[in-house]
CSV table of C-alpha atoms and ligand atoms in Angstrom, one decimal:
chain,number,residue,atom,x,y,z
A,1,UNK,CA,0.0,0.0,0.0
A,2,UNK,CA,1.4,3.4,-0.9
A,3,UNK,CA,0.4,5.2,2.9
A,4,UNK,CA,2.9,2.4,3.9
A,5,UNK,CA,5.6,3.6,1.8
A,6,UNK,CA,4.3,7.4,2.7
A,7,UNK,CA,4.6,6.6,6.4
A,8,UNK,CA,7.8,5.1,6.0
A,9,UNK,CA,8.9,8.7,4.1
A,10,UNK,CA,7.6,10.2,7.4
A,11,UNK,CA,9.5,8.4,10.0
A,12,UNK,CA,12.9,9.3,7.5
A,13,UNK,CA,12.1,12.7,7.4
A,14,UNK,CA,11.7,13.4,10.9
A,15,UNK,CA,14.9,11.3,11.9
A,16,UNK,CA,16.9,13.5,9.6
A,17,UNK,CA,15.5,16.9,10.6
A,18,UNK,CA,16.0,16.0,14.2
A,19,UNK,CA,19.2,15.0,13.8
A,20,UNK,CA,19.6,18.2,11.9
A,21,UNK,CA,18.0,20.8,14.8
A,22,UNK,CA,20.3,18.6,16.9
A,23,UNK,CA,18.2,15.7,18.6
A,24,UNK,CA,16.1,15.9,22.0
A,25,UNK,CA,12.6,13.6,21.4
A,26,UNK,CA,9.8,14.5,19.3
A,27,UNK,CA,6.7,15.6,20.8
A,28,UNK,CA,4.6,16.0,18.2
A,29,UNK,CA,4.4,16.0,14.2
A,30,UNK,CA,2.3,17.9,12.0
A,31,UNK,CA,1.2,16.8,8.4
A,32,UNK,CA,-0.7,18.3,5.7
A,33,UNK,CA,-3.1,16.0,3.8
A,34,UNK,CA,-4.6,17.2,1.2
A,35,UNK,CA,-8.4,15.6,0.5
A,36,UNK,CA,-7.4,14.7,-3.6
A,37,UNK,CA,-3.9,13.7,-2.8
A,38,UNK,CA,-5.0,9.8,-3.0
A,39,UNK,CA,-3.8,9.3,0.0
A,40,UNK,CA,-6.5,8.0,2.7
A,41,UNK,CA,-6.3,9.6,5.9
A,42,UNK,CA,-7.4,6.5,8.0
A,43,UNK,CA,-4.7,4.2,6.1
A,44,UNK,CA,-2.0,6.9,6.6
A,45,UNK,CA,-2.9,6.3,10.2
A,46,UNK,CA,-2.8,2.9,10.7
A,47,UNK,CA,-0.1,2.6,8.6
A,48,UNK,CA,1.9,4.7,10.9
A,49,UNK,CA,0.5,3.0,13.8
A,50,UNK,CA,1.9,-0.3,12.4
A,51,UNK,CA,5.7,1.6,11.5
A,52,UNK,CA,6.9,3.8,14.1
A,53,UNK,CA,7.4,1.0,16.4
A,54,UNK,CA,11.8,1.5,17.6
A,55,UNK,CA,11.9,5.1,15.5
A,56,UNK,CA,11.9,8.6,16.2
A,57,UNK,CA,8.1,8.9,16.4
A,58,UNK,CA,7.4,6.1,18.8
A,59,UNK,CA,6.2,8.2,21.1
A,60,UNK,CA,5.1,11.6,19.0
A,61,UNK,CA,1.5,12.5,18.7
A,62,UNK,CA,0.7,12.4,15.3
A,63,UNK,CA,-1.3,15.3,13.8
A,64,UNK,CA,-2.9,15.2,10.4
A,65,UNK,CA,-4.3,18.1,8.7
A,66,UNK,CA,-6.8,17.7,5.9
A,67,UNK,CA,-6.0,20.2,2.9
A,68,UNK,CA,-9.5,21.4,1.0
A,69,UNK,CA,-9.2,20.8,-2.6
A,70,UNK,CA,-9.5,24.0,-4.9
A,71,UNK,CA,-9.8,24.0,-8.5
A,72,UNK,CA,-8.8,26.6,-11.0
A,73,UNK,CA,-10.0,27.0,-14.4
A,74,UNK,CA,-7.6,26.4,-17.5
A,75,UNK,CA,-10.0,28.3,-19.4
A,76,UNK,CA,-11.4,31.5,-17.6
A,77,UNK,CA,-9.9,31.4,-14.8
A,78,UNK,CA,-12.5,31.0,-12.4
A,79,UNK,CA,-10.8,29.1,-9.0
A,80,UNK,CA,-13.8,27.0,-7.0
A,81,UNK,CA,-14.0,24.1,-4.2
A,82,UNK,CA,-14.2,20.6,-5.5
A,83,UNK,CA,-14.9,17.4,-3.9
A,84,UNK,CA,-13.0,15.4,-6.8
A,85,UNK,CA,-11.1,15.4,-9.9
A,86,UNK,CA,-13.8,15.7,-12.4
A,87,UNK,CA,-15.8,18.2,-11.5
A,88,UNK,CA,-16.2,21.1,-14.6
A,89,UNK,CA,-15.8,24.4,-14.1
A,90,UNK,CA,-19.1,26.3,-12.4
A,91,UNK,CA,-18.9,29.2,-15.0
A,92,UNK,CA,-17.8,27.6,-18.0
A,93,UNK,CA,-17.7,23.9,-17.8
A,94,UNK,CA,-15.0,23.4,-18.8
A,95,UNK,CA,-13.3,20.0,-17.2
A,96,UNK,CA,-9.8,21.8,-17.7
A,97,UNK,CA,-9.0,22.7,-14.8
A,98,UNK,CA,-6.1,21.9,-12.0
A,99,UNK,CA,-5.7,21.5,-8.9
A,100,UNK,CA,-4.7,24.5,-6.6
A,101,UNK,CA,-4.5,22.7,-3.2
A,102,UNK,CA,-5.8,19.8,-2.2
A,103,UNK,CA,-3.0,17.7,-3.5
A,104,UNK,CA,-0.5,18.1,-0.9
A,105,UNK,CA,1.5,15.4,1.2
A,106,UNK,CA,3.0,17.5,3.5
A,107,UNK,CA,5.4,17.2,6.6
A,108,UNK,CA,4.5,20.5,8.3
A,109,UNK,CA,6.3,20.8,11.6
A,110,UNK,CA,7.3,19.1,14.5
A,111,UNK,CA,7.8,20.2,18.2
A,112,UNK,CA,10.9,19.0,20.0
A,113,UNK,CA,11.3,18.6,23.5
B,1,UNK,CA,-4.9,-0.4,4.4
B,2,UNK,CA,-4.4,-0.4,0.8
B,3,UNK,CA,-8.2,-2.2,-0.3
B,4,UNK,CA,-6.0,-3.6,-3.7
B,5,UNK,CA,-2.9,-5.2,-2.1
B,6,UNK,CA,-4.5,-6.0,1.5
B,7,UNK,CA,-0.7,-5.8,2.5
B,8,UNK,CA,0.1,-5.1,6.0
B,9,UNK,CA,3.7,-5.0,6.9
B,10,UNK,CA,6.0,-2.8,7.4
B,11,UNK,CA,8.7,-4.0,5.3
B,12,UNK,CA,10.0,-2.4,2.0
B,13,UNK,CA,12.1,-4.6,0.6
B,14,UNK,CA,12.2,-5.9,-2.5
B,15,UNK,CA,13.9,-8.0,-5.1
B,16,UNK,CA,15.5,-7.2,-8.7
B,17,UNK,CA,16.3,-10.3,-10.7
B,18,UNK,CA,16.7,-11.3,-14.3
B,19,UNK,CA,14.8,-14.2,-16.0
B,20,UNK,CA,18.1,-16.5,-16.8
B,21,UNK,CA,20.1,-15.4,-14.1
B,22,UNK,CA,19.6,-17.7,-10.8
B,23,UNK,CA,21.6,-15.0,-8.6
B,24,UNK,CA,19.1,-12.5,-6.4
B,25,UNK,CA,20.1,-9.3,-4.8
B,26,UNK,CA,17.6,-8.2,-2.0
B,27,UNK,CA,17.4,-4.5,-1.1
B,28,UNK,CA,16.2,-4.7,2.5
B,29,UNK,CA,15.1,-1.3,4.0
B,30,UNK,CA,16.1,0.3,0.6
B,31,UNK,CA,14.9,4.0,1.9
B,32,UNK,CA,17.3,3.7,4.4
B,33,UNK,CA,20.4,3.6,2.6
B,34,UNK,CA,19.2,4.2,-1.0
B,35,UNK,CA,18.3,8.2,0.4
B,36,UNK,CA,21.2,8.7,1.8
B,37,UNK,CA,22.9,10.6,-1.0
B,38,UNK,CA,20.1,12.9,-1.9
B,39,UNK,CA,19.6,14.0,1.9
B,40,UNK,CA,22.0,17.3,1.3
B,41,UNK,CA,19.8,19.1,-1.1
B,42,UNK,CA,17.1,18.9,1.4
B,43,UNK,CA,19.6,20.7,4.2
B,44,UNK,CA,19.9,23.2,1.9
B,45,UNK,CA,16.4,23.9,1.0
B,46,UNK,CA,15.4,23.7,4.2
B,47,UNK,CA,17.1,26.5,6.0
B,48,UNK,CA,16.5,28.9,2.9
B,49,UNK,CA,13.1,28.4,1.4
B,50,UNK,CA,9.6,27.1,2.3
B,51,UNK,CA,8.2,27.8,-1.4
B,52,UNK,CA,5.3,25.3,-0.2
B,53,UNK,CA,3.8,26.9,2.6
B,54,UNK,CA,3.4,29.6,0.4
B,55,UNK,CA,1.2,28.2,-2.0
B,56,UNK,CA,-1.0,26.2,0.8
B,57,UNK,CA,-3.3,29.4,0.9
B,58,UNK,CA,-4.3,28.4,5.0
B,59,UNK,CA,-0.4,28.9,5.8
B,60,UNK,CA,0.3,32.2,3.8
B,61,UNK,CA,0.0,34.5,7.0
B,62,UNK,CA,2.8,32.1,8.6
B,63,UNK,CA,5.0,31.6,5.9
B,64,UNK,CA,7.4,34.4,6.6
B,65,UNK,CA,8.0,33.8,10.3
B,66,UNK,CA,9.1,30.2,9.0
B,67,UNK,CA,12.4,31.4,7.9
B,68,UNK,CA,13.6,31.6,11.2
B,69,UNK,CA,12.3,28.1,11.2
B,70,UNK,CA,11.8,27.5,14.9
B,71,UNK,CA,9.4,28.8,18.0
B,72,UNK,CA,9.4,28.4,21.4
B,73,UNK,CA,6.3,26.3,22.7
B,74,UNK,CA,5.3,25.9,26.2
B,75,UNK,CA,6.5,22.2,26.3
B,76,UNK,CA,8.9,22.6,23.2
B,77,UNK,CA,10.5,24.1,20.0
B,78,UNK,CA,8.3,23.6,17.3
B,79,UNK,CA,10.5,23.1,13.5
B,80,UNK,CA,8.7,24.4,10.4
B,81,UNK,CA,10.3,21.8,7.8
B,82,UNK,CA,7.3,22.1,4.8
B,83,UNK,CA,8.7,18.9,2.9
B,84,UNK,CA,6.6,17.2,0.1
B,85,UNK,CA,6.3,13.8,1.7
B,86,UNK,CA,7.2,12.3,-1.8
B,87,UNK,CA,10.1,14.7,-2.4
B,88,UNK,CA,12.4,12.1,-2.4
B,89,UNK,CA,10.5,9.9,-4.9
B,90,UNK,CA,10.3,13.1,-7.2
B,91,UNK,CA,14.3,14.2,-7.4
B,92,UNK,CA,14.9,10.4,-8.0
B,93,UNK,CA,12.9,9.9,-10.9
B,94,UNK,CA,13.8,13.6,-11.9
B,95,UNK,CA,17.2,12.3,-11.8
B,96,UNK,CA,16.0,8.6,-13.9
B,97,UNK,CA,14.4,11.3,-16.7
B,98,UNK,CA,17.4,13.0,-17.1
B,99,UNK,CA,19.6,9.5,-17.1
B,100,UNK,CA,16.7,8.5,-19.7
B,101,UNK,CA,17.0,11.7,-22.0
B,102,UNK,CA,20.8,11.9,-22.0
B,103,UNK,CA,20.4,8.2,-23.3
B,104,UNK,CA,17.7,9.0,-25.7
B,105,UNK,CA,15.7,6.3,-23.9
B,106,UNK,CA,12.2,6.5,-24.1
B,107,UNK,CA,10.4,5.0,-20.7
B,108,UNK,CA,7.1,4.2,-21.1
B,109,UNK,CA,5.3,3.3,-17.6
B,110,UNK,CA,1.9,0.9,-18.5
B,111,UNK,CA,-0.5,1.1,-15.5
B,112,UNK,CA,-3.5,-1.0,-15.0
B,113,UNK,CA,-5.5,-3.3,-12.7
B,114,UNK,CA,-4.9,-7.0,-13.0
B,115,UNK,CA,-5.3,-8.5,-15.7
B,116,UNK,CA,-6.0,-5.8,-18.2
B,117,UNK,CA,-4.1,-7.1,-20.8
B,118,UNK,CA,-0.1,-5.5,-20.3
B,119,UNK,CA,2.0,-8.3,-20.7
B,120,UNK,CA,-0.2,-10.2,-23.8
B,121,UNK,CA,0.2,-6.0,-25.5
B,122,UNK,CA,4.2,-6.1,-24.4
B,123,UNK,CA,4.2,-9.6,-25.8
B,124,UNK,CA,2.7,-8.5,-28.9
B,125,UNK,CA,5.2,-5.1,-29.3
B,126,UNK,CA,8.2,-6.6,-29.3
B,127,UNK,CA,7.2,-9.6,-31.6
B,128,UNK,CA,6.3,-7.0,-33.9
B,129,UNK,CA,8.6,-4.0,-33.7
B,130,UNK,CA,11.8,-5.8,-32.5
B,131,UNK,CA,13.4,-5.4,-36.0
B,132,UNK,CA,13.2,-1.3,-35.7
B,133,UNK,CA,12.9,-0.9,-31.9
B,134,UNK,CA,15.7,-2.2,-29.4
B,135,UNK,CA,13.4,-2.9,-26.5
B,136,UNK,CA,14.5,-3.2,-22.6
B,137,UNK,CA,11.6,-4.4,-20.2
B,138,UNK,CA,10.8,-4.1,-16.9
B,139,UNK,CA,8.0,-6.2,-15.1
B,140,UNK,CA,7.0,-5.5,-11.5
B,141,UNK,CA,5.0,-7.6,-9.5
B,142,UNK,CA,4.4,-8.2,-5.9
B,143,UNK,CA,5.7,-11.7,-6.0
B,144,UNK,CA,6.3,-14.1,-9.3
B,145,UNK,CA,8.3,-14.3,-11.9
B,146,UNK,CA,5.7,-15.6,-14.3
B,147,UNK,CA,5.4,-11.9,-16.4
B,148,UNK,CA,9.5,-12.0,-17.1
B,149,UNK,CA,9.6,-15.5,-18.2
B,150,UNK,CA,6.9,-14.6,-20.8
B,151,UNK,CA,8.7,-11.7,-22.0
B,152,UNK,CA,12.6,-13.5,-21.9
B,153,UNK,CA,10.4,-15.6,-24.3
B,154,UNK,CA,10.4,-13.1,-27.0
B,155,UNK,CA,14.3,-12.8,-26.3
B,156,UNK,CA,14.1,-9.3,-25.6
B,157,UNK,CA,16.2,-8.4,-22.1
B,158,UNK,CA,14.3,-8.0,-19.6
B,159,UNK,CA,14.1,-8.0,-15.7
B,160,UNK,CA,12.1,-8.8,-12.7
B,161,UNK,CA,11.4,-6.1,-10.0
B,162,UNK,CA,9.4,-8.2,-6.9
B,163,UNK,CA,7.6,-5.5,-4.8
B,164,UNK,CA,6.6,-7.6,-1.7
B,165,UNK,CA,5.0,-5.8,0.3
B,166,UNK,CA,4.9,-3.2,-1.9
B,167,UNK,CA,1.7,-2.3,-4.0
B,168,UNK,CA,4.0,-0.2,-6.6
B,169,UNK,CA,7.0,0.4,-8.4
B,170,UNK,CA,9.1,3.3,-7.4
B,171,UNK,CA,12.0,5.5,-8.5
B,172,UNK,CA,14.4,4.2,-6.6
B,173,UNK,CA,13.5,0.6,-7.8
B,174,UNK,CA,13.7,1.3,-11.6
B,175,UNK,CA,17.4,3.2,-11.0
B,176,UNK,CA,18.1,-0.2,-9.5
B,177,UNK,CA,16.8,-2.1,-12.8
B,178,UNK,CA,18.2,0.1,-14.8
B,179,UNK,CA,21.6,-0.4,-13.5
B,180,UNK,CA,21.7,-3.8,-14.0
B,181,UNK,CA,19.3,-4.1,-17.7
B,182,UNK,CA,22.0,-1.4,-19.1
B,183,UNK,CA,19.7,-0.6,-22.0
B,184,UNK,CA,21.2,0.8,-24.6
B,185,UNK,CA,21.1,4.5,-26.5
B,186,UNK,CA,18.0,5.2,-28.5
B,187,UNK,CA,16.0,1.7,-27.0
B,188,UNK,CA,12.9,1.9,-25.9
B,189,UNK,CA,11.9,0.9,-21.7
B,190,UNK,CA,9.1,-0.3,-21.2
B,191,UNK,CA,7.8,-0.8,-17.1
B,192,UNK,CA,5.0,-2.8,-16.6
B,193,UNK,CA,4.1,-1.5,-13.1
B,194,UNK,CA,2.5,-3.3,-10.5
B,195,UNK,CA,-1.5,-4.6,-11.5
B,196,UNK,CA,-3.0,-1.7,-9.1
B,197,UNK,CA,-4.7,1.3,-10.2
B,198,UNK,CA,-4.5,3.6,-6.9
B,199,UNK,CA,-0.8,3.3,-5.9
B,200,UNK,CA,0.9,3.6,-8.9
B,201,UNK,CA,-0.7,7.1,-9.4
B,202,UNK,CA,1.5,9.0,-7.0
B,203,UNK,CA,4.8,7.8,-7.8
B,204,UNK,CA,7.1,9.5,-10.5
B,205,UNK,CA,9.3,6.9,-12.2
B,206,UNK,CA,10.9,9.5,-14.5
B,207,UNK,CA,9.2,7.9,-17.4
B,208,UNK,CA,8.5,9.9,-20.6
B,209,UNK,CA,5.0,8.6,-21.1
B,210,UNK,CA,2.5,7.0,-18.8
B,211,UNK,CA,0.0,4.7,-20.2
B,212,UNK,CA,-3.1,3.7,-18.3
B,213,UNK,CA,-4.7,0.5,-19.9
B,214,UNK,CA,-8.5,-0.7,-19.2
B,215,UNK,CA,-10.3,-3.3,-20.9
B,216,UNK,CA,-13.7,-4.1,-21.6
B,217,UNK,CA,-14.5,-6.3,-18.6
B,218,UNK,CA,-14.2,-3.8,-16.5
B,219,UNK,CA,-16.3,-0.8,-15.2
B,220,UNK,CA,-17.1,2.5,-17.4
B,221,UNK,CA,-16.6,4.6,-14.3
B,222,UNK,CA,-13.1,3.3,-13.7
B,223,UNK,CA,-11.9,6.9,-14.5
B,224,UNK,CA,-14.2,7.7,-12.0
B,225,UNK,CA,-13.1,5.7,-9.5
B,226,UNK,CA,-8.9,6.0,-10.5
B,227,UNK,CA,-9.2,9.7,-11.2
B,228,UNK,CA,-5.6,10.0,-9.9
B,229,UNK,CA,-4.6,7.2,-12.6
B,230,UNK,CA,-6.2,8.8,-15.8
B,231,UNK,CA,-4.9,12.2,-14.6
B,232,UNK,CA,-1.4,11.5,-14.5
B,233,UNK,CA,-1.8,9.6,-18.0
B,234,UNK,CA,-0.7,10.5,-21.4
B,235,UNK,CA,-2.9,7.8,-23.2
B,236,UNK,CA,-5.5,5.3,-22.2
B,237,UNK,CA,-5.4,2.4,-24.0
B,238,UNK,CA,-8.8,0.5,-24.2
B,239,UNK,CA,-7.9,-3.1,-24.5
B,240,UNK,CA,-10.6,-6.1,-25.5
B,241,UNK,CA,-12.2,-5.1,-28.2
B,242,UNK,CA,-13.3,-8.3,-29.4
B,243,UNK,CA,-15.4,-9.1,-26.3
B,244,UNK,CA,-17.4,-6.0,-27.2
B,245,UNK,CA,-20.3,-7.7,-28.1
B,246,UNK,CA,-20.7,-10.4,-25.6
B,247,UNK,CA,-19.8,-7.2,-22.3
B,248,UNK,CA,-22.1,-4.1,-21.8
B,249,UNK,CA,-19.1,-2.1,-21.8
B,250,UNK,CA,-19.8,1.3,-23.7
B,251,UNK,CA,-17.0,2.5,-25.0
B,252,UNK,CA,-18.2,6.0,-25.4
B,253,UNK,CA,-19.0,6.2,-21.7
B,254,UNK,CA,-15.8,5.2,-20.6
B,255,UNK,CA,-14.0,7.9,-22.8
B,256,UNK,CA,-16.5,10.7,-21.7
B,257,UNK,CA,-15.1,10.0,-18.2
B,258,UNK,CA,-11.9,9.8,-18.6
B,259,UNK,CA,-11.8,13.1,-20.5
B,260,UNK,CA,-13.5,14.6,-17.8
B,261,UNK,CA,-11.0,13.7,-15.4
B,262,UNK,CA,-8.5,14.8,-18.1
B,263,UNK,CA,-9.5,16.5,-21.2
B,264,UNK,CA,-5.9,16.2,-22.9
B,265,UNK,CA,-5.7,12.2,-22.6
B,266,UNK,CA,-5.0,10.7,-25.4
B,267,UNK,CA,-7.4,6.9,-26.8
B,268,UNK,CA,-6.6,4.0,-28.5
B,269,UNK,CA,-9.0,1.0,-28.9
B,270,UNK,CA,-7.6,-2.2,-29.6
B,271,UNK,CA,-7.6,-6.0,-28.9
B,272,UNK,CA,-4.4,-7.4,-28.5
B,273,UNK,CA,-5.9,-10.9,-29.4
B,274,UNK,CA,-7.1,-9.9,-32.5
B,275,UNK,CA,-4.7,-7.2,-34.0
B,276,UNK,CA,-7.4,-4.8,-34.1
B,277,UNK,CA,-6.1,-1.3,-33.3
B,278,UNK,CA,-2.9,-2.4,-32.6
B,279,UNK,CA,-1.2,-0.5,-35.8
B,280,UNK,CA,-2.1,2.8,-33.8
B,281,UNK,CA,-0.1,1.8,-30.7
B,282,UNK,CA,2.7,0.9,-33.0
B,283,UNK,CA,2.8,4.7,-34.3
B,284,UNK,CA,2.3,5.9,-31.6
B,285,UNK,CA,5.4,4.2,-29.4
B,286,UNK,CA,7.5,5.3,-33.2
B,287,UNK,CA,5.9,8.9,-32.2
B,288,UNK,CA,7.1,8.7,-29.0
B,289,UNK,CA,10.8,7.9,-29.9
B,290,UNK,CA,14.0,10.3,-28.7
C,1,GDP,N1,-10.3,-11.5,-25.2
C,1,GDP,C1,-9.1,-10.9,-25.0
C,1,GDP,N2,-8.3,-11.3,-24.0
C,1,GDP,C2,-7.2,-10.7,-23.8
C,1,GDP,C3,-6.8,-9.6,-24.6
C,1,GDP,N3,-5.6,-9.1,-24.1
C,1,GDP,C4,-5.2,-9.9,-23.1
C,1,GDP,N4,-6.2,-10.8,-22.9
C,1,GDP,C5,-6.2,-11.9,-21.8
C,1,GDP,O1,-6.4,-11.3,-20.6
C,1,GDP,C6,-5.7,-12.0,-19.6
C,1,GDP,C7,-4.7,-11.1,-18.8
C,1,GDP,O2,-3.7,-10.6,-19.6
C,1,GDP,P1,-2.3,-10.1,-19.1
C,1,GDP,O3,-1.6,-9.7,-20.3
C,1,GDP,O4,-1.7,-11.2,-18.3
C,1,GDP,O5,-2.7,-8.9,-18.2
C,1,GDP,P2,-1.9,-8.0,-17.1
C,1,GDP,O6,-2.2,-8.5,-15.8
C,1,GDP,O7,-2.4,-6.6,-17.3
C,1,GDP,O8,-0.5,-8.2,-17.5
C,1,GDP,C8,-4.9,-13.1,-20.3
C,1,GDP,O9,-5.7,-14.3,-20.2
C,1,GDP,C9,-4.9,-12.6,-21.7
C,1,GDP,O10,-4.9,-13.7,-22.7
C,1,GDP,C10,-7.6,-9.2,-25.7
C,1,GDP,O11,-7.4,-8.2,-26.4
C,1,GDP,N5,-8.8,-9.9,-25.8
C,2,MG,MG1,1.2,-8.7,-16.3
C,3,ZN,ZN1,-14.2,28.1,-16.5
C-alpha cells in the first residue's frame, strides 16, 4: 500500500531533521493532507501505527491536517471548491481545470522537546 | 490499508532479478540507505526556502516567520520543515528522466488493474517491432516471476522487479533495474508497473509517457473511480475489443469520463488478441521515440 511507503517517508524525514535541529525527542508531528492527494487519511494512520514502532516517532502525537481541494480553471480562470477530480468548471464547464490545493502530502512541523 | 494489495507490513524490501540469471540481490530497508545521497539538497532547501507553505493558501500569514524556522512552545521548540512527503520519490525519478533523455531512452510506464491485458500488448510489441525498436523491459509484480519469463520468451532483455509488500514500483526501484538491464542509447523501456490502479498514481518513475490500460471487462466509471490514474496519463489504452459484443461495456462512456478527469488524454481502442487497433499503438510508441 502506498500510505505504507508514505509513512515510512515520514518516520525518515523526521529522523533526519532531528538530527539536523540537533536531537532531543519529538513531541509532536504535524502533516498536511490534502483531501485529492490519493492518499487515505485512516490508512495513513494505521499505517503509521503499524511503522513507528523502535523510530523517532514512537512516542510523537501524530497530527494530520486535511488540505481542502481548490480547483482553478484552464479556461477562464475562475478558482472553485471541488470534492473530486472531475468536476467542470461552475462558469464555464470546462473539465480543464487543476488543482490548486488539495494535492499536498505534507510534513509541516514538529515540536521538539 | 491499501483495499488492492490488502498488505500489511512494514517492510520495504524488495527483489531485482533477471529471467536466466539464478543469482538474487535483495534491497532490505532500501529507503534507508538508497536516500542517503540525496539528503544534502534537502539541508539546503530547508534552512533557505519554504516555497510550499506559500502556495498552501491556510499557511500564507505564517510563511514568513518560518524562515527563522523554529518557536518556542510551552512544552517545546516547534520546527517548520514544509517537505513534500514524496520529495524524495520526485528528485529520483527527476534524476531517472534526465539518465533517460541523456540516453535517448524513451520510458514508457503501462499502469492497469490485474489483468487488463499489459503483458499479452508487451508480448505483442516486441514480436512486432523488435526489427526497428531495441526494447528493454521491466516487469513489476508483488511476488512471481511468471510476467519475465513470458517476455525472456520473446528474447528481448528483460528483468524482474518483486515488490513484496509493496503495491507499486518506485524511482528508486527502476534506477536499481536500470543499472543492471544497461539498456542501450535510443532503445525503448518499457515498465509494466504493478497490476493496481490507486498506488501507482502517485509515484514519479521519471518515465516519458505513462499509459493507463482498461479493458472491456471492466467498469465504465473506472476513470471515476482511479481519477488519480487517468490524470497523470498520457494515453489510455482500451484493451478487448473483441469481447465488445458479448460485455455491456460502452466505450463511449468510458471515454466521456476519462476526458473529464483529463481532457488532454490521449485513446486507442484495440484487442491485442485480434490485432485490431494495434497499428495505432505501433505509431504511436514510433511517435514517441527520442
Ligand atoms: N479476449 C481478450 N483477452 C485478452 C486480450 N488481451 C489480453 N487478454 C487476456 O487477458 C488475460 C490477462 O492478460 P495479461 O496480459 O496477463 O494482463 P496483465 O495482468 O495486465 O499483464 C490473459 O488471459 C490474456 O490472454 C484481448 O485483447 N482480448
Ligand atoms: Mg502482467
Ligand atoms: Zn471556467
Amino acid at each position: 500500500m502506498h500510505e505504507l511507503s508514505i509513512a515510512m517517508n515520514i518516520i525518515e524525514i523526521a529522523a533526519e531533521e532531528k538530527d539536523k535541529a540537533g536531537g532531543g525527542a519529538i513531541q509532536s508531528v504535524e502533516l498536511e493532507v490534502g483531501t485529492l492527494s490519493g492518499v487515505v487519511v485512516d490508512a495513513l494512520q494505521f499505517a503509521l501505527e503499524v511503522s513507528v514502532k523502535g523510530t523517532v516517532l514512537e512516542h510523537a502525537k501524530i497530527d494530520i491536517h486535511p488540505v481542502e481541494a481548490t480547483a482553478s480553471c484552464n479556461r477562464c480562470g475562475l478558482s472553485f471548491p471541488v470534492g473530486d477530480l472531475f468536476t467542470s468548471c461552475p462558469h464555464c464547464q470546462s473539465f480543464d481545470t487543476r488543482l490548486v490545493s488539495g494535492g499536498e502530502l505534507r510534513f509541516r512541523s514538529f515540536i521538539l522537546e | 490499508m491499501c483495499d488492492t494489495c490488502g498488505c500489511g507490513q512494514p517492510d520495504q524490501s524488495f527483489r531485482i532479478q533477471k529471467p536466466q540469471n539464478p543469482s538474487t540481490h535483495t534491497h532490505a530497508h532500501e529507503h534507508t540507505h538508497s536516500h542517503g545521497d540525496v539528503a544534502h539538497s534537502h539541508t539546503h532547501e530547508h534552512s533557505h526556502e519554504h516555497p510550499h507553505l506559500h502556495e498552501a493558501g491556510q499557511d500564507a500569514g505564517h510563511a514568513h516567520q518560518f524562515h527563522d524556522a523554529s518557536h518556542e512552545h510551552p512544552h517545546g521548540t516547534q520546527i517548520m520543515i514544509g517537505q513534500d512527503l514524496l520529495a524524495k520519490n520526485n528528485l529520483l525519478a527527476e534524476r531517472n528522466r534526465g539518465f533517460f533523455e541523456a540516453r535517448h531512452i524513451t520510458a514508457i510506464n503501462l499502469v492497469s488493474s490485474p489483468g487488463s491485458g499489459k503483458t499479452s500488448l508487451l508480448e505483442e510489441t516486441i514480436l512486432a517491432l523488435r526489427q526497428e525498436i531495441a526494447f528493454f523491459i521491466i516487469e513489476g509484480d508483488q511476488q512471481t516471476m511468471l510476467d519475465a519469463d513470458r517476455i525472456h520468451k520473446t528474447g528481448v532483455p528483460v528483468i524482474q522487479i518483486n515488490t513484496g509488500n509493496g503495491c507499486h514500483l518506485d524511482a528508486v526501484m527502476i534506477q536499481k533495474a536500470v543499472k543492471e538491464l544497461d539498456p542501450s542509447d535510443h532503445s525503448m523501456l518499457l515498465i509494466e508497473n504493478v497490476g493496481n490502479l490507486v498506488c501507482p498514481s502517485l509515484f514519479d518513475l521519471g518515465e516519458t509517457r505513462r499509459v493507463v490500460i482498461m479493458s472491456t471487462t471492466e467498469g465504465e466509471d473506472k476513470p471515476l473511480k482511479y481519477p488519480n490514474m487517468f490524470r497523470t496519463s498520457h494515453l489510455c489504452v482500451i484493451n478487448k475489443t473483441d469481447l465488445l459484443p458479448y460485455v455491456d461495456f460502452q466505450i463511449d462512456k468510458a471515454i466521456d469520463y476519462a476526458r473529464q478527469v483529463n481532457p488532454h488524454l490521449e485513446f486507442m481502442e484495440v484487442s491485442v488478441k485480434s490485432g485490431k487497433g494495434l497499428e495505432n499503438w505501433y505509431k504511436w510508441l514510433r511517435q514517441n521515440l527520442s
